[in-house]
Amino acid sequence: MIGKVHALAYREIPLIYPGVLPRLKLAAVCTTNEQSAQKAARDGGFEGWTTSIEELLSREDVDVVDVCSPNFAHREIILAALRAGKHVIVDKPLARNGIEAQEIAEATAAGKARLGMVFNYRFVPALMLAHKMIADGTLGTVYHFHFDYLHSGYQNPNRPMSWRLRHAQSGGGALVDLGSHIIDLARHLLGEFAELNATTRTYVTERPAAAGSSLREAVDVDDAAWLQVKMQSGAQGTLFVTRFATGAVDDMNVHIYGERGALKFSLQDSNVLNYFDAQAKSAAQGWTRIQTGTEYEGAAVPPPRSILGWNRTHTENIYQILRSLVQDRPIAPDATDGLRVHQLIDKAYQAARSTD
């Protein structure tokens, strides 16, 4: 799925930002079998296909490798691409854990090829505005905050096992899958973490080994995680992620409270940033809905008044990485950002184990 979203991004970028980048070519796609590779090439408009990473990396017309594989395949593909001198774009998370992420970050720092992370929620216009307002001091000192990311779909105990439910393949459960997003977003908006405590919970401890199978397999990843954190700025808050939020679709919520004002954001109302100005005259105080839509500087289409689509945030993230490569500017988010997220996730799991 995410590979299709990224392929769409590369096809849209020349229309959204005409003339900014060199011509983009979808040179080749690599998947695990011939049938899926041929279908991906046909559906996505790639000029070639392969089932061999080595063959993909040997192509002279490949400058950037976009990694959209499951977590357990990230390390091998990324390191091979970096060794081959290919720039890398990788969808979150960077790897499975801090050890793998450290190896990737060190390999990136040691070579000429560069790596960009896709943490697409940094590129929601409402959250881009929130970042600017916090950096400008609009809220003053931030006192406390709450971030959550709520999914459903795992409540059925007969949902069969998959790589996302096996720690050896995924690196973790909801905390890796969803937590990587809000941990990065908290760092991006509020700075570095200073302290962290965590609790995790697995609600369904075994599942069918495969669809229709009578064999049961133990689940060794978390279904939900609660983090209590303190930032280096002194702000304290909570981060909560779950794949057991009955009724949720793709619900992410951000609440930030400061001395001069407060911000609220909901992914299900993603065209709006809610702002409370505590310095306004009492008669004028109240929450203000700031319409943001698709306000991206320099974008030719769609017009800023248009509603935001989820795929547009991926497109903007990828565009900013490519533009940074072309203009030889620092990439954000990069391998260090991916590493920091894994280090915090590792600390959270360690803290959760110590409280079991």
CSV table of C-alpha atoms in Angstrom, one decimal:
chain,number,residue,atom,x,y,z
A,1,MET,CA,0.0,0.0,0.0
A,2,ILE,CA,2.6,2.5,1.0
A,3,GLY,CA,4.6,1.7,-2.1
A,4,LYS,CA,1.6,2.8,-4.2
A,5,VAL,CA,1.3,6.0,-2.2
A,6,HIS,CA,4.9,6.9,-2.8
A,7,ALA,CA,4.7,6.0,-6.5
A,8,LEU,CA,1.8,8.3,-6.8
A,9,ALA,CA,3.8,11.0,-5.1
A,10,TYR,CA,6.6,10.9,-7.7
A,11,ARG,CA,4.1,11.2,-10.5
A,12,GLU,CA,2.4,14.2,-8.8
A,13,ILE,CA,5.5,16.2,-7.9
A,14,PRO,CA,6.2,17.6,-11.4
A,15,LEU,CA,2.6,18.9,-11.6
A,16,ILE,CA,2.6,20.3,-8.0
A,17,TYR,CA,6.1,21.9,-8.3
A,18,PRO,CA,6.7,22.4,-12.0
A,19,GLY,CA,10.3,23.0,-13.0
A,20,VAL,CA,11.8,22.8,-9.5
A,21,LEU,CA,13.4,19.4,-9.8
A,22,PRO,CA,15.1,17.6,-12.6
A,23,ARG,CA,12.8,15.2,-14.5
A,24,LEU,CA,11.8,12.3,-12.3
A,25,LYS,CA,11.8,8.8,-13.8
A,26,LEU,CA,10.4,5.7,-12.1
A,27,ALA,CA,13.3,3.5,-13.3
A,28,ALA,CA,12.5,0.2,-11.7
A,29,VAL,CA,10.5,-1.5,-9.0
A,30,CYS,CA,11.7,-4.4,-6.9
A,31,THR,CA,9.4,-6.9,-5.1
A,32,THR,CA,9.7,-10.4,-3.8
A,33,ASN,CA,8.3,-12.3,-6.8
A,34,GLU,CA,7.9,-11.8,-10.5
A,35,GLN,CA,4.2,-11.6,-10.6
A,36,SER,CA,3.9,-8.8,-8.1
A,37,ALA,CA,6.9,-7.0,-9.6
A,38,GLN,CA,5.4,-7.0,-13.1
A,39,LYS,CA,2.1,-5.9,-11.8
A,40,ALA,CA,3.7,-3.1,-9.7
A,41,ALA,CA,5.7,-1.9,-12.8
A,42,ARG,CA,2.6,-1.9,-15.0
A,43,ASP,CA,0.3,-0.2,-12.4
A,44,GLY,CA,2.8,2.3,-11.2
A,45,GLY,CA,4.4,3.3,-14.5
A,46,PHE,CA,7.9,2.0,-13.8
A,47,GLU,CA,10.2,1.4,-16.7
A,48,GLY,CA,11.5,-1.9,-15.4
A,49,TRP,CA,11.1,-4.5,-12.7
A,50,THR,CA,13.2,-7.0,-10.8
A,51,THR,CA,13.1,-9.4,-7.8
A,52,SER,CA,16.8,-8.7,-7.0
A,53,ILE,CA,18.0,-5.8,-4.9
A,54,GLU,CA,21.4,-6.3,-6.3
A,55,GLU,CA,20.1,-5.9,-9.9
A,56,LEU,CA,18.1,-2.8,-8.9
A,57,LEU,CA,21.2,-1.2,-7.3
A,58,SER,CA,23.4,-2.0,-10.2
A,59,ARG,CA,21.3,0.2,-12.5
A,60,GLU,CA,23.0,3.4,-13.5
A,61,ASP,CA,19.7,5.2,-13.9
A,62,VAL,CA,18.8,4.6,-10.3
A,63,ASP,CA,19.8,7.6,-8.1
A,64,VAL,CA,17.4,7.2,-5.2
A,65,VAL,CA,15.9,4.0,-3.6
A,66,ASP,CA,12.6,4.4,-1.9
A,67,VAL,CA,12.2,1.7,0.8
A,68,CYS,CA,8.6,0.7,1.4
A,69,SER,CA,9.2,-2.8,2.6
A,70,PRO,CA,8.2,-4.4,6.0
A,71,ASN,CA,10.3,-3.3,8.9
A,72,PHE,CA,12.4,-6.5,9.0
A,73,ALA,CA,13.8,-5.8,5.4
A,74,HIS,CA,14.8,-2.2,6.0
A,75,ARG,CA,18.3,-2.7,7.3
A,76,GLU,CA,19.5,-5.0,4.6
A,77,ILE,CA,18.1,-2.9,1.7
A,78,ILE,CA,19.2,0.5,3.2
A,79,LEU,CA,22.7,-0.6,3.9
A,80,ALA,CA,23.1,-2.2,0.4
A,81,ALA,CA,21.8,1.0,-1.2
A,82,LEU,CA,24.1,3.2,0.8
A,83,ARG,CA,27.1,1.0,-0.1
A,84,ALA,CA,26.1,1.3,-3.8
A,85,GLY,CA,26.1,5.1,-3.5
A,86,LYS,CA,22.3,5.4,-3.8
A,87,HIS,CA,20.4,8.0,-1.8
A,88,VAL,CA,17.6,6.5,0.3
A,89,ILE,CA,14.1,7.5,1.2
A,90,VAL,CA,12.5,5.2,3.8
A,91,ASP,CA,9.0,5.1,5.2
A,92,LYS,CA,8.9,5.0,9.0
A,93,PRO,CA,10.2,3.4,11.0
A,94,LEU,CA,13.9,3.5,10.0
A,95,ALA,CA,14.5,-0.1,11.2
A,96,ARG,CA,13.3,-2.5,13.9
A,97,ASN,CA,15.3,-1.2,16.9
A,98,GLY,CA,18.0,1.3,18.0
A,99,ILE,CA,20.8,-1.1,17.2
A,100,GLU,CA,19.8,-1.4,13.6
A,101,ALA,CA,19.0,2.3,13.4
A,102,GLN,CA,22.4,3.2,14.8
A,103,GLU,CA,24.1,1.1,12.2
A,104,ILE,CA,22.2,2.8,9.4
A,105,ALA,CA,22.8,6.3,10.8
A,106,GLU,CA,26.6,5.5,11.0
A,107,ALA,CA,26.7,4.2,7.5
A,108,THR,CA,24.9,7.3,6.3
A,109,ALA,CA,27.3,9.6,8.0
A,110,ALA,CA,30.3,7.7,6.7
A,111,GLY,CA,29.3,7.8,3.0
A,112,LYS,CA,28.3,10.3,0.4
A,113,ALA,CA,24.8,8.9,-0.1
A,114,ARG,CA,22.1,10.5,2.0
A,115,LEU,CA,18.9,9.3,3.7
A,116,GLY,CA,15.6,11.0,4.2
A,117,MET,CA,12.8,9.7,6.5
A,118,VAL,CA,9.1,9.8,5.7
A,119,PHE,CA,7.4,11.1,8.8
A,120,ASN,CA,4.5,12.5,6.8
A,121,TYR,CA,2.6,14.2,9.7
A,122,ARG,CA,5.4,16.9,9.9
A,123,PHE,CA,4.0,18.0,6.6
A,124,VAL,CA,0.3,18.5,7.5
A,125,PRO,CA,-0.2,22.3,7.0
A,126,ALA,CA,-2.0,22.7,10.3
A,127,LEU,CA,0.9,21.1,12.1
A,128,MET,CA,3.4,23.1,10.1
A,129,LEU,CA,1.7,26.2,11.4
A,130,ALA,CA,1.7,24.7,14.9
A,131,HIS,CA,5.5,24.2,14.6
A,132,LYS,CA,5.9,27.8,13.5
A,133,MET,CA,3.7,29.2,16.3
A,134,ILE,CA,5.6,27.3,19.0
A,135,ALA,CA,9.0,28.3,17.6
A,136,ASP,CA,7.9,31.9,17.5
A,137,GLY,CA,6.9,31.8,21.1
A,138,THR,CA,3.2,32.3,20.5
A,139,LEU,CA,2.3,29.9,23.3
A,140,GLY,CA,5.1,31.1,25.6
A,141,THR,CA,6.4,28.4,28.0
A,142,VAL,CA,4.7,25.1,27.2
A,143,TYR,CA,3.4,23.6,30.4
A,144,HIS,CA,2.0,20.2,29.3
A,145,PHE,CA,0.7,18.3,26.3
A,146,HIS,CA,-1.1,15.1,25.2
A,147,PHE,CA,-0.6,13.3,21.9
A,148,ASP,CA,-2.5,10.1,20.9
A,149,TYR,CA,-2.8,7.9,17.8
A,150,LEU,CA,-5.8,5.6,17.7
A,151,HIS,CA,-6.4,2.7,15.3
A,152,SER,CA,-8.8,-0.2,15.4
A,153,GLY,CA,-9.0,-3.5,13.6
A,154,TYR,CA,-7.1,-5.8,15.9
A,155,GLN,CA,-9.9,-6.4,18.4
A,156,ASN,CA,-11.0,-9.7,16.7
A,157,PRO,CA,-9.0,-12.5,18.4
A,158,ASN,CA,-9.4,-14.5,15.2
A,159,ARG,CA,-7.5,-12.0,13.1
A,160,PRO,CA,-4.5,-14.1,11.9
A,161,MET,CA,-0.9,-13.4,12.6
A,162,SER,CA,1.2,-11.2,10.3
A,163,TRP,CA,4.6,-9.7,10.4
A,164,ARG,CA,3.2,-6.7,12.3
A,165,LEU,CA,2.3,-9.1,15.2
A,166,ARG,CA,5.7,-10.7,15.4
A,167,HIS,CA,8.4,-8.8,17.3
A,168,ALA,CA,11.3,-10.4,15.4
A,169,GLN,CA,9.8,-9.0,12.2
A,170,SER,CA,8.3,-5.7,13.3
A,171,GLY,CA,10.4,-4.7,16.2
A,172,GLY,CA,7.3,-4.0,18.3
A,173,GLY,CA,3.5,-3.5,18.1
A,174,ALA,CA,1.5,-0.3,18.4
A,175,LEU,CA,4.4,1.6,19.8
A,176,VAL,CA,6.5,1.0,16.7
A,177,ASP,CA,3.7,1.1,14.2
A,178,LEU,CA,1.9,4.2,15.5
A,179,GLY,CA,4.2,5.5,18.2
A,180,SER,CA,7.0,6.2,15.8
A,181,HIS,CA,4.8,8.9,14.3
A,182,ILE,CA,3.8,10.7,17.4
A,183,ILE,CA,7.2,10.4,19.1
A,184,ASP,CA,8.7,12.1,16.0
A,185,LEU,CA,6.0,14.7,16.0
A,186,ALA,CA,6.5,15.5,19.7
A,187,ARG,CA,10.3,15.9,19.1
A,188,HIS,CA,9.6,18.1,16.0
A,189,LEU,CA,7.1,20.4,17.9
A,190,LEU,CA,8.5,20.4,21.4
A,191,GLY,CA,12.2,19.4,21.2
A,192,GLU,CA,14.2,16.6,22.7
A,193,PHE,CA,13.0,14.2,25.4
A,194,ALA,CA,14.6,14.3,28.9
A,195,GLU,CA,12.7,11.6,30.8
A,196,LEU,CA,10.4,8.7,29.8
A,197,ASN,CA,8.3,6.0,31.5
A,198,ALA,CA,6.0,3.6,29.8
A,199,THR,CA,3.4,0.9,30.2
A,200,THR,CA,2.4,-1.5,27.4
A,201,ARG,CA,-0.5,-4.0,27.1
A,202,THR,CA,-1.2,-7.0,24.9
A,203,TYR,CA,-5.0,-7.7,24.9
A,204,VAL,CA,-5.0,-10.8,22.6
A,205,THR,CA,-2.0,-13.0,23.5
A,206,GLU,CA,-2.4,-15.6,20.8
A,207,ARG,CA,-3.9,-15.7,17.4
A,208,PRO,CA,-4.4,-18.1,14.4
A,209,ALA,CA,-1.0,-18.8,12.8
A,210,ALA,CA,-2.6,-18.1,9.4
A,211,ALA,CA,-6.0,-17.4,8.0
A,212,GLY,CA,-8.2,-20.5,8.5
A,213,SER,CA,-5.6,-22.3,10.5
A,214,SER,CA,-6.4,-24.2,13.8
A,215,LEU,CA,-2.8,-23.6,14.9
A,216,ARG,CA,-2.3,-20.8,17.4
A,217,GLU,CA,0.7,-18.6,17.7
A,218,ALA,CA,1.7,-16.4,20.6
A,219,VAL,CA,1.6,-12.6,20.1
A,220,ASP,CA,4.7,-11.0,21.5
A,221,VAL,CA,4.0,-7.3,20.6
A,222,ASP,CA,2.0,-4.6,22.3
A,223,ASP,CA,-1.5,-3.7,21.4
A,224,ALA,CA,-1.4,-0.4,23.3
A,225,ALA,CA,1.2,1.8,25.0
A,226,TRP,CA,1.2,4.7,27.4
A,227,LEU,CA,4.2,7.0,27.7
A,228,GLN,CA,4.7,9.6,30.4
A,229,VAL,CA,7.4,12.0,29.3
A,230,LYS,CA,9.3,15.2,30.2
A,231,MET,CA,11.0,17.3,27.6
A,232,GLN,CA,14.3,19.1,28.0
A,233,SER,CA,12.3,22.4,28.0
A,234,GLY,CA,10.5,21.2,31.1
A,235,ALA,CA,7.2,20.5,29.4
A,236,GLN,CA,5.5,17.3,30.6
A,237,GLY,CA,3.0,15.2,28.8
A,238,THR,CA,1.6,11.8,27.7
A,239,LEU,CA,1.7,9.9,24.5
A,240,PHE,CA,-0.8,7.1,23.9
A,241,VAL,CA,-1.1,4.7,21.0
A,242,THR,CA,-3.4,1.8,20.5
A,243,ARG,CA,-4.6,-0.6,17.7
A,244,PHE,CA,-7.7,-1.5,19.9
A,245,ALA,CA,-9.6,1.8,19.8
A,246,THR,CA,-13.0,0.5,18.8
A,247,GLY,CA,-14.7,2.9,16.4
A,248,ALA,CA,-11.5,4.8,15.5
A,249,VAL,CA,-10.4,5.0,11.9
A,250,ASP,CA,-7.1,7.0,11.7
A,251,ASP,CA,-7.5,9.2,14.8
A,252,MET,CA,-4.5,11.3,15.9
A,253,ASN,CA,-4.9,14.1,18.3
A,254,VAL,CA,-2.5,16.8,19.6
A,255,HIS,CA,-3.1,19.1,22.6
A,256,ILE,CA,-0.5,21.6,23.7
A,257,TYR,CA,-1.0,24.0,26.6
A,258,GLY,CA,1.2,27.0,27.3
A,259,GLU,CA,1.3,30.2,29.3
A,260,ARG,CA,0.1,32.5,26.5
A,261,GLY,CA,-2.1,30.1,24.5
A,262,ALA,CA,-3.0,26.6,23.5
A,263,LEU,CA,-3.2,24.5,20.4
A,264,LYS,CA,-5.4,21.5,19.4
A,265,PHE,CA,-5.3,19.4,16.3
A,266,SER,CA,-7.3,16.3,15.1
A,267,LEU,CA,-6.3,14.3,12.1
A,268,GLN,CA,-9.9,13.7,11.4
A,269,ASP,CA,-10.3,17.5,11.1
A,270,SER,CA,-7.0,18.0,9.5
A,271,ASN,CA,-7.7,21.2,7.6
A,272,VAL,CA,-7.9,23.1,10.8
A,273,LEU,CA,-5.6,24.1,13.7
A,274,ASN,CA,-7.5,25.2,16.8
A,275,TYR,CA,-5.9,28.1,18.7
A,276,PHE,CA,-6.7,29.7,22.1
A,277,ASP,CA,-5.2,33.1,22.7
A,278,ALA,CA,-4.9,33.6,26.5
A,279,GLN,CA,-3.7,37.2,26.0
A,280,ALA,CA,-6.9,38.3,24.2
A,281,LYS,CA,-9.3,40.5,26.0
A,282,SER,CA,-11.8,38.4,28.0
A,283,ALA,CA,-14.7,39.3,25.7
A,284,ALA,CA,-12.8,38.0,22.7
A,285,GLN,CA,-11.4,34.9,24.3
A,286,GLY,CA,-12.3,31.5,22.8
A,287,TRP,CA,-11.0,28.8,20.5
A,288,THR,CA,-10.3,30.0,17.0
A,289,ARG,CA,-10.4,27.6,14.1
A,290,ILE,CA,-7.6,28.5,11.7
A,291,GLN,CA,-8.3,27.1,8.3
A,292,THR,CA,-5.1,25.7,6.7
A,293,GLY,CA,-6.2,23.4,3.9
A,294,THR,CA,-3.4,22.7,1.4
A,295,GLU,CA,-1.2,25.8,2.2
A,296,TYR,CA,2.2,24.7,0.8
A,297,GLU,CA,4.5,27.4,-0.3
A,298,GLY,CA,5.2,27.4,-4.1
A,299,ALA,CA,2.7,24.6,-4.9
A,300,ALA,CA,0.9,25.2,-8.2
A,301,VAL,CA,-1.9,22.8,-7.5
A,302,PRO,CA,-4.2,22.3,-5.7
A,303,PRO,CA,-5.2,25.8,-4.5
A,304,PRO,CA,-4.7,26.5,-0.8
A,305,ARG,CA,-8.4,26.5,-0.2
A,306,SER,CA,-8.6,22.8,-1.1
A,307,ILE,CA,-9.1,20.2,1.6
A,308,LEU,CA,-6.1,18.1,2.5
A,309,GLY,CA,-5.6,14.5,1.5
A,310,TRP,CA,-3.5,12.0,3.4
A,311,ASN,CA,-1.4,11.2,0.3
A,312,ARG,CA,-0.6,14.9,-0.1
A,313,THR,CA,1.4,14.8,3.1
A,314,HIS,CA,3.6,12.0,1.8
A,315,THR,CA,4.1,13.8,-1.5
A,316,GLU,CA,5.3,16.9,0.3
A,317,ASN,CA,7.6,14.9,2.6
A,318,ILE,CA,9.2,13.2,-0.4
A,319,TYR,CA,9.4,16.4,-2.4
A,320,GLN,CA,11.2,18.2,0.4
A,321,ILE,CA,13.8,15.3,0.6
A,322,LEU,CA,14.3,15.4,-3.2
A,323,ARG,CA,14.7,19.2,-3.2
A,324,SER,CA,17.2,19.0,-0.4
A,325,LEU,CA,19.2,16.4,-2.4
A,326,VAL,CA,19.2,18.5,-5.6
A,327,GLN,CA,20.0,21.8,-3.7
A,328,ASP,CA,22.6,20.0,-1.4
A,329,ARG,CA,20.8,21.2,1.7
A,330,PRO,CA,20.3,19.4,5.0
A,331,ILE,CA,17.5,16.8,4.9
A,332,ALA,CA,14.7,16.8,7.5
A,333,PRO,CA,13.7,14.4,8.7
A,334,ASP,CA,16.9,12.3,8.3
A,335,ALA,CA,18.6,9.2,9.6
A,336,THR,CA,19.3,10.9,13.0
A,337,ASP,CA,15.6,11.6,13.4
A,338,GLY,CA,14.8,8.0,12.7
A,339,LEU,CA,17.5,6.9,15.1
A,340,ARG,CA,16.2,9.2,17.9
A,341,VAL,CA,12.7,7.6,17.5
A,342,HIS,CA,14.1,4.1,17.9
A,343,GLN,CA,16.2,5.1,20.9
A,344,LEU,CA,13.1,6.4,22.6
A,345,ILE,CA,11.0,3.3,21.7
A,346,ASP,CA,13.8,1.1,23.1
A,347,LYS,CA,13.7,3.1,26.3
A,348,ALA,CA,10.0,2.8,26.5
A,349,TYR,CA,10.0,-1.0,26.1
A,350,GLN,CA,12.8,-1.2,28.7
A,351,ALA,CA,10.7,0.9,31.1
A,352,ALA,CA,7.6,-1.1,30.4
A,353,ARG,CA,9.4,-4.4,31.2
A,354,SER,CA,10.7,-3.0,34.5
A,355,THR,CA,7.1,-2.3,35.7
A,356,ASP,CA,5.6,-5.7,34.6
